[in-house]
Amino acid sequence: QVQLVESGGGLVQPGGSLRLSCAASGSISSINAMGWYRQGPGKQRELVARVTNRSSPTYADSVKGRFTISRINAKNTVYLQMSSLTPEDTAVYLCNVGGLAPWGPFDSWGQGTQVTVSS
């Protein structure tokens, strides 16, 4: 079983910054992809940013130039640095990690961390 622990959410004023982190633990043989999704009030879940072993990071158009995804492979951890936040960024942010465990492939989700952008 692979567990994800997210942290870093909270309340921030418009124009502010936050950094989210997500650490994966458990029986992990390798990680292929790590990413962040979000689900705002009354909205569908959407991809925010994703990084894989084989490609450059990808971002939703709405966050390009404002958000940066990064990972530390040795710690099985992925970060999302968010800046110039707007109320439209308010959402529950969920971490997603896919890879290989001793028993086979896995695709795990975190419980989510709330980000609220408001004055």
JSON list of C-alpha atoms in Angstrom, two decimals:
[
{"chain": "A", "resi": 1, "resn": "GLN", "atom": "CA", "xyz": [0.00, 0.00, 0.00]},
{"chain": "A", "resi": 2, "resn": "VAL", "atom": "CA", "xyz": [1.20, 3.48, -0.86]},
{"chain": "A", "resi": 3, "resn": "GLN", "atom": "CA", "xyz": [0.27, 6.42, 1.34]},
{"chain": "A", "resi": 4, "resn": "LEU", "atom": "CA", "xyz": [0.40, 10.09, 0.43]},
{"chain": "A", "resi": 5, "resn": "VAL", "atom": "CA", "xyz": [0.65, 12.84, 3.02]},
{"chain": "A", "resi": 6, "resn": "GLU", "atom": "CA", "xyz": [-0.07, 16.37, 1.83]},
{"chain": "A", "resi": 7, "resn": "SER", "atom": "CA", "xyz": [0.64, 19.61, 3.62]},
{"chain": "A", "resi": 8, "resn": "GLY", "atom": "CA", "xyz": [0.91, 23.32, 3.02]},
{"chain": "A", "resi": 9, "resn": "GLY", "atom": "CA", "xyz": [-2.63, 24.43, 2.32]},
{"chain": "A", "resi": 10, "resn": "GLY", "atom": "CA", "xyz": [-4.33, 27.30, 4.04]},
{"chain": "A", "resi": 11, "resn": "LEU", "atom": "CA", "xyz": [-5.80, 30.76, 3.72]},
{"chain": "A", "resi": 12, "resn": "VAL", "atom": "CA", "xyz": [-3.90, 33.33, 1.71]},
{"chain": "A", "resi": 13, "resn": "GLN", "atom": "CA", "xyz": [-4.69, 36.77, 0.37]},
{"chain": "A", "resi": 14, "resn": "PRO", "atom": "CA", "xyz": [-4.92, 37.43, -3.37]},
{"chain": "A", "resi": 15, "resn": "GLY", "atom": "CA", "xyz": [-1.47, 37.88, -4.79]},
{"chain": "A", "resi": 16, "resn": "GLY", "atom": "CA", "xyz": [0.06, 35.70, -2.12]},
{"chain": "A", "resi": 17, "resn": "SER", "atom": "CA", "xyz": [2.00, 32.47, -2.29]},
{"chain": "A", "resi": 18, "resn": "LEU", "atom": "CA", "xyz": [1.79, 28.98, -0.86]},
{"chain": "A", "resi": 19, "resn": "ARG", "atom": "CA", "xyz": [3.83, 25.83, -1.23]},
{"chain": "A", "resi": 20, "resn": "LEU", "atom": "CA", "xyz": [2.19, 22.45, -1.12]},
{"chain": "A", "resi": 21, "resn": "SER", "atom": "CA", "xyz": [4.07, 19.26, -0.47]},
{"chain": "A", "resi": 22, "resn": "CYS", "atom": "CA", "xyz": [3.19, 15.62, -0.87]},
{"chain": "A", "resi": 23, "resn": "ALA", "atom": "CA", "xyz": [5.27, 12.75, 0.43]},
{"chain": "A", "resi": 24, "resn": "ALA", "atom": "CA", "xyz": [4.70, 9.19, -0.72]},
{"chain": "A", "resi": 25, "resn": "SER", "atom": "CA", "xyz": [5.56, 6.28, 1.52]},
{"chain": "A", "resi": 26, "resn": "GLY", "atom": "CA", "xyz": [5.08, 2.54, 1.62]},
{"chain": "A", "resi": 27, "resn": "SER", "atom": "CA", "xyz": [6.20, -0.28, -0.60]},
{"chain": "A", "resi": 28, "resn": "ILE", "atom": "CA", "xyz": [7.37, 1.71, -3.59]},
{"chain": "A", "resi": 29, "resn": "SER", "atom": "CA", "xyz": [9.66, 0.21, -6.18]},
{"chain": "A", "resi": 30, "resn": "SER", "atom": "CA", "xyz": [9.63, 3.20, -8.49]},
{"chain": "A", "resi": 31, "resn": "ILE", "atom": "CA", "xyz": [7.60, 6.32, -9.21]},
{"chain": "A", "resi": 32, "resn": "ASN", "atom": "CA", "xyz": [6.70, 7.23, -12.76]},
{"chain": "A", "resi": 33, "resn": "ALA", "atom": "CA", "xyz": [4.60, 10.32, -12.29]},
{"chain": "A", "resi": 34, "resn": "MET", "atom": "CA", "xyz": [3.67, 12.81, -9.61]},
{"chain": "A", "resi": 35, "resn": "GLY", "atom": "CA", "xyz": [1.08, 15.49, -9.95]},
{"chain": "A", "resi": 36, "resn": "TRP", "atom": "CA", "xyz": [-1.36, 17.87, -8.42]},
{"chain": "A", "resi": 37, "resn": "TYR", "atom": "CA", "xyz": [-5.07, 18.17, -9.21]},
{"chain": "A", "resi": 38, "resn": "ARG", "atom": "CA", "xyz": [-7.66, 20.48, -7.76]},
{"chain": "A", "resi": 39, "resn": "GLN", "atom": "CA", "xyz": [-11.38, 20.59, -7.32]},
{"chain": "A", "resi": 40, "resn": "GLY", "atom": "CA", "xyz": [-13.03, 23.91, -6.71]},
{"chain": "A", "resi": 41, "resn": "PRO", "atom": "CA", "xyz": [-16.54, 24.44, -5.33]},
{"chain": "A", "resi": 42, "resn": "GLY", "atom": "CA", "xyz": [-19.05, 23.12, -7.83]},
{"chain": "A", "resi": 43, "resn": "LYS", "atom": "CA", "xyz": [-16.33, 22.27, -10.32]},
{"chain": "A", "resi": 44, "resn": "GLN", "atom": "CA", "xyz": [-14.87, 19.10, -11.74]},
{"chain": "A", "resi": 45, "resn": "ARG", "atom": "CA", "xyz": [-11.46, 17.89, -10.73]},
{"chain": "A", "resi": 46, "resn": "GLU", "atom": "CA", "xyz": [-8.78, 19.27, -13.02]},
{"chain": "A", "resi": 47, "resn": "LEU", "atom": "CA", "xyz": [-5.10, 18.71, -13.55]},
{"chain": "A", "resi": 48, "resn": "VAL", "atom": "CA", "xyz": [-2.95, 21.51, -12.20]},
{"chain": "A", "resi": 49, "resn": "ALA", "atom": "CA", "xyz": [0.56, 20.25, -12.84]},
{"chain": "A", "resi": 50, "resn": "ARG", "atom": "CA", "xyz": [2.26, 16.95, -13.45]},
{"chain": "A", "resi": 51, "resn": "VAL", "atom": "CA", "xyz": [5.81, 15.70, -13.78]},
{"chain": "A", "resi": 52, "resn": "THR", "atom": "CA", "xyz": [6.90, 12.32, -15.11]},
{"chain": "A", "resi": 53, "resn": "ASN", "atom": "CA", "xyz": [10.16, 10.51, -15.57]},
{"chain": "A", "resi": 54, "resn": "ARG", "atom": "CA", "xyz": [10.05, 10.97, -19.32]},
{"chain": "A", "resi": 55, "resn": "SER", "atom": "CA", "xyz": [8.82, 14.48, -19.93]},
{"chain": "A", "resi": 56, "resn": "SER", "atom": "CA", "xyz": [9.03, 18.05, -18.82]},
{"chain": "A", "resi": 57, "resn": "PRO", "atom": "CA", "xyz": [6.43, 19.26, -16.35]},
{"chain": "A", "resi": 58, "resn": "THR", "atom": "CA", "xyz": [3.03, 20.09, -17.73]},
{"chain": "A", "resi": 59, "resn": "TYR", "atom": "CA", "xyz": [0.70, 22.74, -16.40]},
{"chain": "A", "resi": 60, "resn": "ALA", "atom": "CA", "xyz": [-2.87, 23.81, -16.79]},
{"chain": "A", "resi": 61, "resn": "ASP", "atom": "CA", "xyz": [-3.07, 26.95, -18.88]},
{"chain": "A", "resi": 62, "resn": "SER", "atom": "CA", "xyz": [-4.64, 28.80, -15.96]},
{"chain": "A", "resi": 63, "resn": "VAL", "atom": "CA", "xyz": [-1.55, 28.33, -13.77]},
{"chain": "A", "resi": 64, "resn": "LYS", "atom": "CA", "xyz": [1.29, 28.62, -16.27]},
{"chain": "A", "resi": 65, "resn": "GLY", "atom": "CA", "xyz": [3.82, 31.18, -15.15]},
{"chain": "A", "resi": 66, "resn": "ARG", "atom": "CA", "xyz": [2.44, 31.22, -11.62]},
{"chain": "A", "resi": 67, "resn": "PHE", "atom": "CA", "xyz": [2.83, 27.65, -10.35]},
{"chain": "A", "resi": 68, "resn": "THR", "atom": "CA", "xyz": [5.91, 25.45, -10.37]},
{"chain": "A", "resi": 69, "resn": "ILE", "atom": "CA", "xyz": [5.98, 21.73, -9.73]},
{"chain": "A", "resi": 70, "resn": "SER", "atom": "CA", "xyz": [9.13, 20.02, -8.53]},
{"chain": "A", "resi": 71, "resn": "ARG", "atom": "CA", "xyz": [10.09, 16.70, -7.05]},
{"chain": "A", "resi": 72, "resn": "ILE", "atom": "CA", "xyz": [12.81, 15.20, -4.92]},
{"chain": "A", "resi": 73, "resn": "ASN", "atom": "CA", "xyz": [13.15, 11.62, -6.04]},
{"chain": "A", "resi": 74, "resn": "ALA", "atom": "CA", "xyz": [15.18, 10.52, -3.04]},
{"chain": "A", "resi": 75, "resn": "LYS", "atom": "CA", "xyz": [12.34, 11.60, -0.75]},
{"chain": "A", "resi": 76, "resn": "ASN", "atom": "CA", "xyz": [9.44, 10.51, -2.99]},
{"chain": "A", "resi": 77, "resn": "THR", "atom": "CA", "xyz": [8.15, 14.02, -2.53]},
{"chain": "A", "resi": 78, "resn": "VAL", "atom": "CA", "xyz": [6.53, 16.46, -4.89]},
{"chain": "A", "resi": 79, "resn": "TYR", "atom": "CA", "xyz": [6.01, 20.17, -4.32]},
{"chain": "A", "resi": 80, "resn": "LEU", "atom": "CA", "xyz": [3.75, 22.76, -5.85]},
{"chain": "A", "resi": 81, "resn": "GLN", "atom": "CA", "xyz": [4.93, 26.33, -5.46]},
{"chain": "A", "resi": 82, "resn": "MET", "atom": "CA", "xyz": [2.01, 28.65, -6.08]},
{"chain": "A", "resi": 83, "resn": "SER", "atom": "CA", "xyz": [2.34, 32.39, -6.49]},
{"chain": "A", "resi": 84, "resn": "SER", "atom": "CA", "xyz": [0.17, 35.29, -7.62]},
{"chain": "A", "resi": 85, "resn": "LEU", "atom": "CA", "xyz": [-2.79, 33.42, -6.25]},
{"chain": "A", "resi": 86, "resn": "THR", "atom": "CA", "xyz": [-6.29, 34.55, -7.13]},
{"chain": "A", "resi": 87, "resn": "PRO", "atom": "CA", "xyz": [-9.69, 33.61, -5.69]},
{"chain": "A", "resi": 88, "resn": "GLU", "atom": "CA", "xyz": [-10.14, 31.36, -8.72]},
{"chain": "A", "resi": 89, "resn": "ASP", "atom": "CA", "xyz": [-7.37, 29.17, -7.34]},
{"chain": "A", "resi": 90, "resn": "THR", "atom": "CA", "xyz": [-9.49, 28.33, -4.30]},
{"chain": "A", "resi": 91, "resn": "ALA", "atom": "CA", "xyz": [-9.93, 24.58, -4.26]},
{"chain": "A", "resi": 92, "resn": "VAL", "atom": "CA", "xyz": [-9.04, 21.33, -2.60]},
{"chain": "A", "resi": 93, "resn": "TYR", "atom": "CA", "xyz": [-5.67, 20.33, -4.00]},
{"chain": "A", "resi": 94, "resn": "LEU", "atom": "CA", "xyz": [-5.01, 16.62, -4.33]},
{"chain": "A", "resi": 95, "resn": "CYS", "atom": "CA", "xyz": [-1.73, 14.86, -4.88]},
{"chain": "A", "resi": 96, "resn": "ASN", "atom": "CA", "xyz": [-1.55, 11.94, -7.28]},
{"chain": "A", "resi": 97, "resn": "VAL", "atom": "CA", "xyz": [1.34, 9.52, -7.58]},
{"chain": "A", "resi": 98, "resn": "GLY", "atom": "CA", "xyz": [1.71, 6.63, -9.98]},
{"chain": "A", "resi": 99, "resn": "GLY", "atom": "CA", "xyz": [4.40, 4.01, -10.12]},
{"chain": "A", "resi": 100, "resn": "LEU", "atom": "CA", "xyz": [5.36, 0.45, -9.42]},
{"chain": "A", "resi": 101, "resn": "ALA", "atom": "CA", "xyz": [5.12, -1.49, -6.18]},
{"chain": "A", "resi": 102, "resn": "PRO", "atom": "CA", "xyz": [6.35, -5.02, -5.50]},
{"chain": "A", "resi": 103, "resn": "TRP", "atom": "CA", "xyz": [2.87, -6.29, -6.23]},
{"chain": "A", "resi": 104, "resn": "GLY", "atom": "CA", "xyz": [2.34, -4.28, -9.38]},
{"chain": "A", "resi": 105, "resn": "PRO", "atom": "CA", "xyz": [1.46, -0.79, -10.59]},
{"chain": "A", "resi": 106, "resn": "PHE", "atom": "CA", "xyz": [-0.21, 1.69, -8.29]},
{"chain": "A", "resi": 107, "resn": "ASP", "atom": "CA", "xyz": [-2.06, 4.97, -8.66]},
{"chain": "A", "resi": 108, "resn": "SER", "atom": "CA", "xyz": [-2.57, 6.70, -5.33]},
{"chain": "A", "resi": 109, "resn": "TRP", "atom": "CA", "xyz": [-4.39, 9.84, -4.26]},
{"chain": "A", "resi": 110, "resn": "GLY", "atom": "CA", "xyz": [-3.92, 11.99, -1.24]},
{"chain": "A", "resi": 111, "resn": "GLN", "atom": "CA", "xyz": [-6.80, 13.16, 0.91]},
{"chain": "A", "resi": 112, "resn": "GLY", "atom": "CA", "xyz": [-6.47, 16.72, -0.30]},
{"chain": "A", "resi": 113, "resn": "THR", "atom": "CA", "xyz": [-5.47, 20.01, 1.24]},
{"chain": "A", "resi": 114, "resn": "GLN", "atom": "CA", "xyz": [-7.65, 23.10, 1.15]},
{"chain": "A", "resi": 115, "resn": "VAL", "atom": "CA", "xyz": [-6.35, 26.27, -0.43]},
{"chain": "A", "resi": 116, "resn": "THR", "atom": "CA", "xyz": [-8.48, 29.36, 0.06]},
{"chain": "A", "resi": 117, "resn": "VAL", "atom": "CA", "xyz": [-7.58, 32.64, -1.57]},
{"chain": "A", "resi": 118, "resn": "SER", "atom": "CA", "xyz": [-9.53, 35.48, -0.07]},
{"chain": "A", "resi": 119, "resn": "SER", "atom": "CA", "xyz": [-9.08, 38.94, 1.34]}
]
